[in-house]
Coordinates of C-alpha atoms in Angstrom, one line a residue:
M1 CA 133.0 111.6 104.1
H2 CA 131.0 113.8 102.2
F3 CA 128.0 113.1 99.9
L4 CA 125.7 114.5 97.3
F5 CA 121.9 114.3 97.5
A6 CA 119.4 115.0 95.1
M7 CA 115.8 114.8 94.5
M8 CA 114.2 115.1 90.9
K9 CA 110.8 113.9 90.7
H10 CA 107.9 113.5 88.2
E11 CA 105.7 110.8 86.5
T12 CA 104.9 111.9 83.2
N13 CA 101.5 111.0 81.3
T14 CA 102.8 111.9 77.6
F15 CA 98.7 112.2 77.0
S16 CA 98.1 114.7 79.5
P17 CA 97.5 118.3 78.9
V18 CA 98.6 119.9 82.0
P19 CA 102.2 121.6 81.3
T20 CA 104.8 121.0 83.7
P21 CA 106.9 124.2 84.3
L22 CA 109.5 124.3 86.9
E23 CA 107.3 126.0 89.8
R24 CA 105.2 122.9 89.6
F25 CA 108.4 121.3 91.0
A26 CA 108.4 123.9 93.6
R27 CA 104.6 123.3 94.7
G28 CA 104.0 127.0 94.8
R29 CA 107.0 128.3 96.1
G30 CA 109.1 129.8 93.1
V31 CA 111.9 127.5 92.5
P32 CA 112.3 123.6 94.2
P33 CA 114.5 124.0 98.0
E34 CA 118.0 123.3 97.9
G35 CA 120.8 123.2 100.7
Q36 CA 119.7 123.6 104.3
E37 CA 115.7 124.8 103.0
A38 CA 115.5 121.0 101.4
V39 CA 116.9 119.1 104.5
A40 CA 114.1 121.2 106.7
A41 CA 111.6 120.1 104.5
Y42 CA 112.5 116.6 104.3
R43 CA 114.1 115.5 107.2
G44 CA 111.8 113.1 109.6
T45 CA 109.3 112.7 106.6
Q46 CA 108.7 109.5 104.6
S47 CA 110.8 110.3 101.5
A48 CA 114.1 108.4 100.4
L49 CA 115.8 111.8 100.8
A50 CA 115.2 111.7 104.6
A51 CA 116.6 108.5 104.5
F52 CA 119.9 109.5 102.8
I53 CA 119.8 112.3 105.3
D54 CA 119.9 109.7 108.5
I55 CA 122.2 107.6 107.0
A56 CA 125.1 110.4 106.6
E57 CA 124.1 111.6 110.2
K58 CA 124.2 108.1 111.5
E59 CA 127.7 107.9 109.5
G60 CA 128.9 111.4 110.9
A61 CA 129.3 112.1 106.9
S62 CA 128.2 115.8 105.9
F63 CA 126.2 116.4 103.0
D64 CA 125.0 118.8 100.1
V65 CA 121.8 118.9 98.9
A66 CA 121.8 119.8 95.6
I67 CA 118.0 120.3 94.8
A68 CA 114.7 118.9 95.7
G69 CA 112.1 119.2 93.0
A70 CA 109.0 117.1 93.2
A71 CA 106.1 117.6 91.1
W72 CA 102.6 116.0 90.8
P73 CA 102.5 114.0 87.6
S74 CA 101.4 116.1 84.4
G75 CA 102.4 115.9 80.7
P76 CA 106.2 116.2 79.5
V77 CA 108.4 118.4 81.4
E78 CA 109.5 121.7 79.9
D79 CA 113.0 121.4 79.1
K80 CA 113.9 124.8 80.8
A81 CA 112.7 122.9 83.9
Y82 CA 114.5 120.1 83.4
D83 CA 117.7 121.8 82.4
Y84 CA 117.5 123.9 85.6
M85 CA 117.3 120.9 87.7
V86 CA 119.9 118.9 86.2
G87 CA 121.9 122.0 86.0
K88 CA 121.7 122.1 89.6
I89 CA 122.8 118.9 90.5
L90 CA 125.7 119.1 87.9
D91 CA 127.0 122.1 89.2
A92 CA 127.4 120.3 92.6
A93 CA 128.8 117.6 91.4
K94 CA 131.7 119.4 89.7
S95 CA 132.4 121.8 92.8
R96 CA 134.4 119.1 94.9
K97 CA 134.7 115.9 95.1
Y98 CA 132.2 113.8 96.8
D99 CA 132.4 110.2 98.2
A100 CA 129.1 109.2 97.4
I101 CA 125.8 110.6 95.2
F102 CA 122.4 109.3 96.3
L103 CA 119.8 110.5 93.9
D104 CA 115.6 110.4 94.9
L105 CA 114.4 110.0 91.4
H106 CA 110.9 108.7 90.0
G107 CA 112.1 106.8 86.7
A108 CA 109.3 107.8 84.5
M109 CA 110.4 111.5 83.5
V110 CA 110.0 112.5 80.2
T111 CA 110.8 115.7 78.9
E112 CA 110.4 117.7 75.6
S113 CA 113.5 116.6 74.3
H114 CA 114.3 113.0 76.3
E115 CA 112.0 109.8 76.7
D116 CA 114.4 108.9 79.8
G117 CA 114.8 112.1 82.1
E118 CA 116.6 110.2 84.9
G119 CA 118.8 108.0 82.7
Q120 CA 120.1 111.1 80.6
L121 CA 121.0 112.9 84.2
L122 CA 123.0 109.8 85.3
V123 CA 124.9 109.9 81.8
K124 CA 125.6 113.3 82.7
L125 CA 126.8 112.5 86.1
R126 CA 129.0 110.0 85.0
Q127 CA 130.7 111.8 82.8
I128 CA 131.6 114.1 85.7
A129 CA 132.3 111.5 88.3
P130 CA 133.4 108.4 86.7
E131 CA 134.4 106.5 89.5
T132 CA 132.1 107.8 92.3
P133 CA 129.1 105.4 93.8
I134 CA 125.7 106.6 93.0
A135 CA 122.9 105.3 94.7
V136 CA 119.1 105.6 93.1
A137 CA 115.8 105.2 94.9
L138 CA 112.8 105.0 92.3
D139 CA 109.0 104.5 92.4
M140 CA 107.4 101.3 91.4
H141 CA 106.3 103.0 88.1
T142 CA 109.7 103.4 86.7
N143 CA 110.0 102.6 83.1
L144 CA 113.5 101.5 83.1
Y145 CA 116.4 102.1 80.6
S146 CA 119.8 101.0 80.6
E147 CA 121.3 104.0 81.2
I148 CA 120.0 104.3 84.5
V149 CA 121.5 100.7 85.3
D150 CA 124.6 101.2 83.3
N151 CA 125.4 104.3 85.4
A152 CA 124.4 103.3 88.9
T153 CA 126.1 101.7 91.3
V154 CA 122.8 100.5 93.2
V155 CA 119.1 101.1 92.2
A156 CA 116.3 100.0 94.0
G157 CA 112.5 100.9 93.9
Y158 CA 109.3 100.6 95.9
Q159 CA 107.8 97.3 96.6
T160 CA 104.3 98.8 97.6
Y161 CA 101.4 100.5 96.0
P162 CA 100.2 102.7 97.7
H163 CA 103.9 103.8 98.0
I164 CA 104.2 103.6 102.1
D165 CA 108.0 102.3 101.9
V166 CA 109.4 105.4 100.3
Y167 CA 111.6 106.0 103.0
E168 CA 112.3 102.1 103.2
T169 CA 113.7 102.5 99.8
G170 CA 115.9 105.1 100.2
M171 CA 117.3 102.8 103.0
R172 CA 117.4 99.8 100.2
A173 CA 119.2 102.1 98.3
G174 CA 121.8 103.6 100.4
L175 CA 122.5 100.8 102.9
P176 CA 124.2 98.8 100.2
L177 CA 125.8 102.1 98.7
M178 CA 127.7 102.2 102.3
Q179 CA 128.9 98.8 102.1
A180 CA 130.1 99.2 98.7
L181 CA 132.2 102.5 100.3
K182 CA 133.4 100.6 103.4
G183 CA 134.7 97.6 101.0
A184 CA 131.9 95.2 102.6
A185 CA 130.1 94.8 99.4
K186 CA 130.7 94.7 95.6
P187 CA 126.8 96.0 94.1
T188 CA 126.6 93.7 90.9
M189 CA 123.3 94.3 88.9
S190 CA 121.3 92.7 86.3
W191 CA 118.3 94.3 84.7
G192 CA 115.4 92.9 82.0
N193 CA 111.9 93.5 81.0
R194 CA 108.9 92.0 79.3
P195 CA 106.9 93.3 76.5
M196 CA 103.9 94.4 78.9
L197 CA 101.7 97.2 79.9
P198 CA 100.3 96.5 83.4
H199 CA 97.1 98.7 83.9
V200 CA 97.5 101.1 86.8
M201 CA 94.4 99.9 88.3
R202 CA 95.9 96.2 88.8
Q203 CA 99.3 97.1 89.9
G204 CA 98.2 97.2 93.8
T205 CA 100.4 95.5 96.4
D206 CA 97.4 94.4 98.2
D207 CA 95.9 92.1 95.6
F208 CA 97.0 89.7 93.3
P209 CA 99.3 89.5 91.3
N210 CA 101.9 92.2 92.5
K211 CA 101.1 91.5 95.9
Q212 CA 102.8 87.8 95.7
I213 CA 105.4 89.3 93.3
Q214 CA 106.4 91.9 95.6
Q215 CA 106.7 89.3 98.5
R216 CA 108.9 87.1 96.4
A217 CA 111.3 90.3 96.3
R218 CA 111.6 90.9 99.4
E219 CA 112.1 87.1 100.2
M220 CA 114.8 87.4 97.6
E221 CA 116.3 90.1 99.7
Q222 CA 116.8 87.8 102.6
E223 CA 118.2 85.2 100.2
G224 CA 121.3 86.5 98.7
A225 CA 120.2 89.9 96.7
L226 CA 120.8 93.0 98.1
V227 CA 118.2 94.7 96.2
A228 CA 115.4 92.9 94.1
T229 CA 113.0 95.3 92.6
L230 CA 110.1 94.5 90.1
F231 CA 109.0 98.0 88.3
T232 CA 105.2 97.5 87.0
G233 CA 105.8 100.7 84.7
F234 CA 103.8 103.5 83.8
P235 CA 101.8 103.1 80.5
H236 CA 100.6 106.5 80.5
A237 CA 104.0 107.3 78.8
D238 CA 104.1 106.5 75.5
I239 CA 108.0 105.9 75.0
Y240 CA 109.9 102.7 73.8
N241 CA 110.5 101.4 77.0
A242 CA 107.4 101.9 78.8
G243 CA 106.2 98.9 80.7
L244 CA 107.3 96.1 83.6
S245 CA 110.8 95.3 84.5
V246 CA 113.0 94.4 87.0
V247 CA 116.6 95.2 88.9
V248 CA 118.3 92.8 91.0
V249 CA 121.6 93.7 93.4
T250 CA 123.6 91.2 94.5
D251 CA 127.1 91.0 96.2
N252 CA 129.4 90.2 93.2
D253 CA 127.0 87.2 92.3
P254 CA 126.4 87.8 88.5
A255 CA 124.4 84.6 88.0
L256 CA 122.4 84.8 91.1
A257 CA 121.4 88.2 89.9
Q258 CA 120.4 87.3 86.8
K259 CA 118.6 83.9 88.4
Y260 CA 116.5 86.1 90.6
R261 CA 115.9 88.9 87.7
D262 CA 114.5 86.4 85.2
E263 CA 112.3 84.7 87.9
L264 CA 110.6 87.8 88.5
L265 CA 110.3 88.4 84.9
D266 CA 109.1 84.9 84.3
F267 CA 106.3 85.1 87.3
A268 CA 104.9 88.4 85.9
W269 CA 105.0 87.4 82.6
K270 CA 102.9 84.5 83.7
E271 CA 100.2 86.2 85.3
R272 CA 99.9 88.9 82.5
E273 CA 96.1 88.4 82.5
A274 CA 95.4 89.3 86.1
F275 CA 97.3 92.7 85.0
V276 CA 94.7 93.5 82.8
Y277 CA 91.7 95.9 84.2
K278 CA 88.0 95.2 83.3
L279 CA 85.8 98.3 83.0
E280 CA 82.0 98.9 84.2
P281 CA 79.7 101.3 82.6
L282 CA 79.5 104.8 85.0
A283 CA 75.9 104.5 85.5
E284 CA 76.2 101.0 86.9
S285 CA 78.9 101.9 89.2
V286 CA 77.0 104.7 90.8
S287 CA 74.2 103.1 91.0
R288 CA 75.7 99.9 92.6
A289 CA 77.2 102.6 95.2
K290 CA 73.8 104.2 95.9
G291 CA 72.7 100.2 97.2
M292 CA 75.5 100.4 99.3
K293 CA 74.0 102.1 102.7
D294 CA 76.8 101.7 105.5
G295 CA 79.3 104.3 105.0
P296 CA 81.7 105.8 104.1
V297 CA 81.9 103.9 100.9
V298 CA 84.5 105.1 98.6
L299 CA 83.9 105.9 94.9
L300 CA 86.9 106.0 92.6
D301 CA 86.9 108.7 89.8
H302 CA 90.1 106.9 88.6
F303 CA 90.0 108.4 85.2
D304 CA 91.0 111.5 86.2
N305 CA 94.0 111.0 89.0
A306 CA 96.3 113.9 89.8
A307 CA 98.9 111.3 90.6
S308 CA 99.0 109.9 86.9
G309 CA 98.9 113.0 84.8
G310 CA 95.0 113.5 85.2
T311 CA 93.5 117.2 84.7
M312 CA 91.3 116.6 87.9
D313 CA 88.6 119.0 86.2
T314 CA 86.8 116.2 84.7
T315 CA 83.0 116.0 85.7
A316 CA 81.5 112.7 84.6
V317 CA 81.5 111.2 87.7
L318 CA 80.4 113.9 90.0
G319 CA 77.6 114.6 87.7
E320 CA 76.2 110.9 87.6
I321 CA 76.5 110.8 91.2
I322 CA 74.3 114.3 91.6
R323 CA 71.8 112.7 88.6
Q324 CA 71.5 109.7 91.0
G325 CA 71.0 111.8 94.1
L326 CA 73.5 109.9 96.5
D327 CA 73.3 111.9 99.5
N328 CA 76.1 113.1 102.4
V329 CA 79.1 112.9 100.0
A330 CA 82.3 114.5 100.0
F331 CA 84.0 114.9 96.9
F332 CA 87.9 115.7 96.5
A333 CA 88.5 117.2 93.9
I334 CA 87.7 119.2 91.1
H335 CA 90.8 121.3 89.9
D336 CA 89.1 124.8 89.0
P337 CA 91.1 128.2 90.0
E338 CA 88.8 130.1 87.9
A339 CA 85.8 128.5 90.3
V340 CA 87.9 129.2 93.2
Q341 CA 88.3 132.9 92.7
Q342 CA 84.8 133.2 92.2
M343 CA 84.0 131.8 95.4
I344 CA 86.5 133.6 97.1
K345 CA 84.8 136.7 95.7
A346 CA 81.4 135.8 96.9
G347 CA 82.5 134.6 100.4
I348 CA 81.6 132.1 103.1
G349 CA 78.1 131.6 103.0
A350 CA 77.5 132.7 99.7
Q351 CA 74.5 131.3 97.5
M352 CA 75.3 131.0 93.9
T353 CA 75.3 128.8 90.9
I354 CA 78.5 128.4 89.3
K355 CA 80.0 126.1 86.6
L356 CA 82.8 123.6 87.7
G357 CA 85.5 122.0 85.7
G358 CA 85.5 120.9 82.4
K359 CA 87.6 123.6 81.0
I360 CA 90.8 121.9 79.8
P361 CA 90.8 120.2 76.5
M362 CA 92.2 116.6 76.1
P363 CA 93.1 116.4 72.8
L364 CA 95.2 113.0 72.8
L365 CA 92.2 111.3 74.0
S366 CA 89.8 109.3 71.5
A367 CA 86.9 112.0 70.5
D368 CA 84.3 110.2 72.7
A369 CA 86.2 110.7 75.9
V370 CA 84.7 114.6 76.7
S371 CA 84.0 116.4 79.6
E372 CA 82.1 119.3 79.9
P373 CA 81.6 122.3 82.7
L374 CA 79.1 121.1 85.3
E375 CA 76.5 123.7 86.8
V376 CA 75.7 123.3 90.3
T377 CA 73.7 125.6 92.7
G378 CA 74.8 125.8 96.4
K379 CA 76.7 127.5 99.3
V380 CA 80.4 128.3 99.5
R381 CA 81.1 126.7 102.9
V382 CA 85.0 126.8 103.0
I383 CA 87.9 129.0 102.2
T384 CA 91.4 127.9 102.9
N385 CA 94.9 128.7 102.0
G386 CA 94.9 124.9 100.8
E387 CA 97.8 123.6 103.1
F388 CA 98.1 120.8 104.8
R389 CA 100.4 117.9 106.3
N390 CA 100.0 114.1 105.3
R391 CA 99.1 112.1 108.8
G392 CA 100.5 109.3 106.9
P393 CA 101.0 106.3 106.3
M394 CA 102.0 107.7 103.0
S395 CA 104.5 110.7 102.7
T396 CA 104.2 111.3 106.2
G397 CA 104.9 114.8 107.3
I398 CA 105.2 116.3 103.8
L399 CA 103.6 119.9 103.5
N400 CA 100.5 119.8 100.6
D401 CA 99.6 122.9 99.1
M402 CA 96.4 122.7 96.9
G403 CA 96.8 126.7 96.6
P404 CA 93.7 128.8 97.3
T405 CA 90.8 126.1 98.2
A406 CA 87.1 126.1 98.7
V407 CA 84.4 123.9 99.5
F408 CA 81.0 124.3 97.7
D409 CA 78.0 122.7 99.2
T410 CA 75.0 121.5 97.2
G411 CA 73.1 120.4 100.0
K412 CA 73.8 116.6 99.1
V413 CA 77.3 116.9 97.9
E414 CA 80.2 118.9 99.5
I415 CA 82.8 119.5 96.5
V416 CA 86.3 120.4 97.1
V417 CA 87.4 122.9 94.5
I418 CA 91.4 123.5 94.5
S419 CA 93.8 125.7 92.4
R420 CA 97.1 123.2 92.2
H421 CA 96.9 119.4 91.7
Q422 CA 96.6 117.2 94.9
E423 CA 95.8 113.4 94.7
P424 CA 93.6 112.1 98.0
N425 CA 95.4 110.1 99.6
D426 CA 95.4 111.1 103.0
L427 CA 92.6 111.9 105.6
N428 CA 93.9 115.3 106.5
C429 CA 92.8 116.4 102.6
F430 CA 89.2 116.6 104.4
Y431 CA 90.0 117.3 108.0
S432 CA 92.2 120.1 106.9
L433 CA 88.9 121.6 105.4
G434 CA 86.7 121.0 108.4
I435 CA 85.2 118.0 106.3
D436 CA 84.9 114.9 108.9
P437 CA 85.3 112.0 106.4
L438 CA 84.2 109.3 108.7
A439 CA 81.0 111.0 109.0
K440 CA 80.0 110.9 105.4
N441 CA 78.0 108.2 103.4
Y442 CA 80.3 108.4 100.6
L443 CA 83.7 109.7 99.9
C444 CA 84.6 110.2 96.1
L445 CA 88.1 110.4 95.4
K446 CA 89.8 111.5 91.8
S447 CA 92.5 108.5 92.7
R448 CA 93.2 104.9 91.5
V449 CA 95.4 103.2 94.0
H450 CA 97.1 105.4 96.5
W451 CA 93.7 106.5 98.2
G452 CA 94.2 102.9 99.9
A453 CA 96.9 104.5 102.1
G454 CA 94.8 106.8 104.4
F455 CA 91.2 105.3 103.6
K456 CA 91.2 101.7 103.2
P457 CA 91.3 101.6 106.9
V458 CA 88.0 103.4 107.3
M459 CA 85.9 102.6 104.4
T460 CA 83.0 100.2 104.3
G461 CA 83.6 99.7 100.8
V462 CA 84.8 100.4 97.6
V463 CA 83.1 101.3 94.0
E464 CA 85.5 102.4 90.9
C465 CA 84.1 104.5 88.3
A466 CA 84.9 104.7 84.8
G467 CA 84.7 108.7 84.0
V468 CA 86.6 110.6 81.7
G469 CA 90.3 111.5 81.4
V470 CA 93.6 111.2 80.4
C471 CA 94.4 108.5 83.3
T472 CA 92.1 106.0 81.3
S473 CA 91.9 102.5 82.2
D474 CA 90.5 102.1 78.7
Y475 CA 93.7 101.5 76.4
N476 CA 91.5 102.0 73.6
Q477 CA 91.2 105.8 74.4
L478 CA 94.7 106.0 73.8
D479 CA 96.9 106.6 71.0
F480 CA 100.1 104.8 71.0
K481 CA 102.9 105.5 68.8
H482 CA 106.0 105.2 70.6
V483 CA 105.8 102.1 72.5
R484 CA 107.8 99.1 71.3
R485 CA 105.4 96.6 69.7
P486 CA 104.1 93.9 69.9
V487 CA 103.3 94.6 73.6
Y488 CA 100.7 92.9 75.8
P489 CA 97.7 93.6 75.9
L490 CA 97.8 96.4 73.1
N491 CA 98.9 93.1 71.4
L492 CA 97.7 89.4 72.2
I493 CA 101.1 87.8 72.0
N494 CA 102.6 84.6 74.1
D495 CA 106.2 84.8 73.6
P496 CA 107.6 87.3 75.9
S497 CA 110.8 87.8 73.3
A498 CA 108.4 89.2 70.6
G499 CA 108.8 92.8 72.0
A500 CA 112.4 92.6 72.6

């Protein structure tokens, strides 16, 4: 047997001003890897592509990797970048007849020309390989369109958030496909959605209701379903089908697939109010954190999360931390390549006053959501190339590249300043810079939920801070124009068929 693998992953925040060219998918290395370079980069990691590789090698099958592109979330993907990656995949599919195709995708990619980047890829693949079985592994934040389901053989999505089951999802997509190849199963899929936009801050699988919903999906996989996935969706993509959806795969049992689909959808709709996030004023949040004496206490600057398309250069939360005098703080991170270069020029140990962040306009936010540069005085303590590998449990073994990176010490706050976006979901984001996070009173992280993978086991408490940014949890700051209406909670509806 001979298989084709490909990775093309991007979660698009249509409100984000951060551009998404091809080099963003290459993490600073020119173009995304392919072939053996991609195998070397992802073999043995916590990725769906690694699962595909393991499946092939266990089966004694050969395989080709057309491309392995993965970018931090940002604004719509440039058509030039999308066409390059899709072109690589389609050219490979045309080059020979494959026994199966395995795709490691995201599910919430929006391009300059397409609302559903993944669906359009699958449509084109089907035109080339109309009979070839296709397995698709997707992120929990998928905004599902029919083009994905209609043109795939098996679809599986993450069941954890933080996403610590990415490899397992690759297996959940790939193993049923192998059963189909061997004639041991006939995958049958049913999918549907509900008109609801769950707040990302309420999607974590450590908490109600998503914890219980995902547990039920796992039970279904022990009770007759090959795969059961509830996608919470990505609400910051202003596209028609943004929101919650379900896909269930059975072995030639469409009635069971529909039954389980409806059960999960009804469960989520019934608990829709629990998916709505409640805000607290920033000053109150920081003051509450200040009263928590045993560290490390985690403060979440969750309006400006790189893993949801944030600029990472807003300064509201950092400024409030400094204003209220919190001490022994490590802050990750401000994205400001210009400031990093100033610190590199000054050198380690240099005392200086510098303006951090506040440099990127956010025109698609409401007028009150602004962030100014923050002037701070202190010492350049560390300068590095910004590379580190995740220790896990999320993205274990994956190489991260923050670009030239510096640590600026104000005396009370050590501020990490980076040149490429990076969400803090792993302790090594600090350890790689000579900062011991366990010795800090406070860790301020520009993150929403993924921080918990690395930091929840060592924290003593968490405070969510409503700052400024395009990942805002205040839907009133976003001008939705394209999402289907009515949709909850933008519209307070009680009929789940209203947004059909």
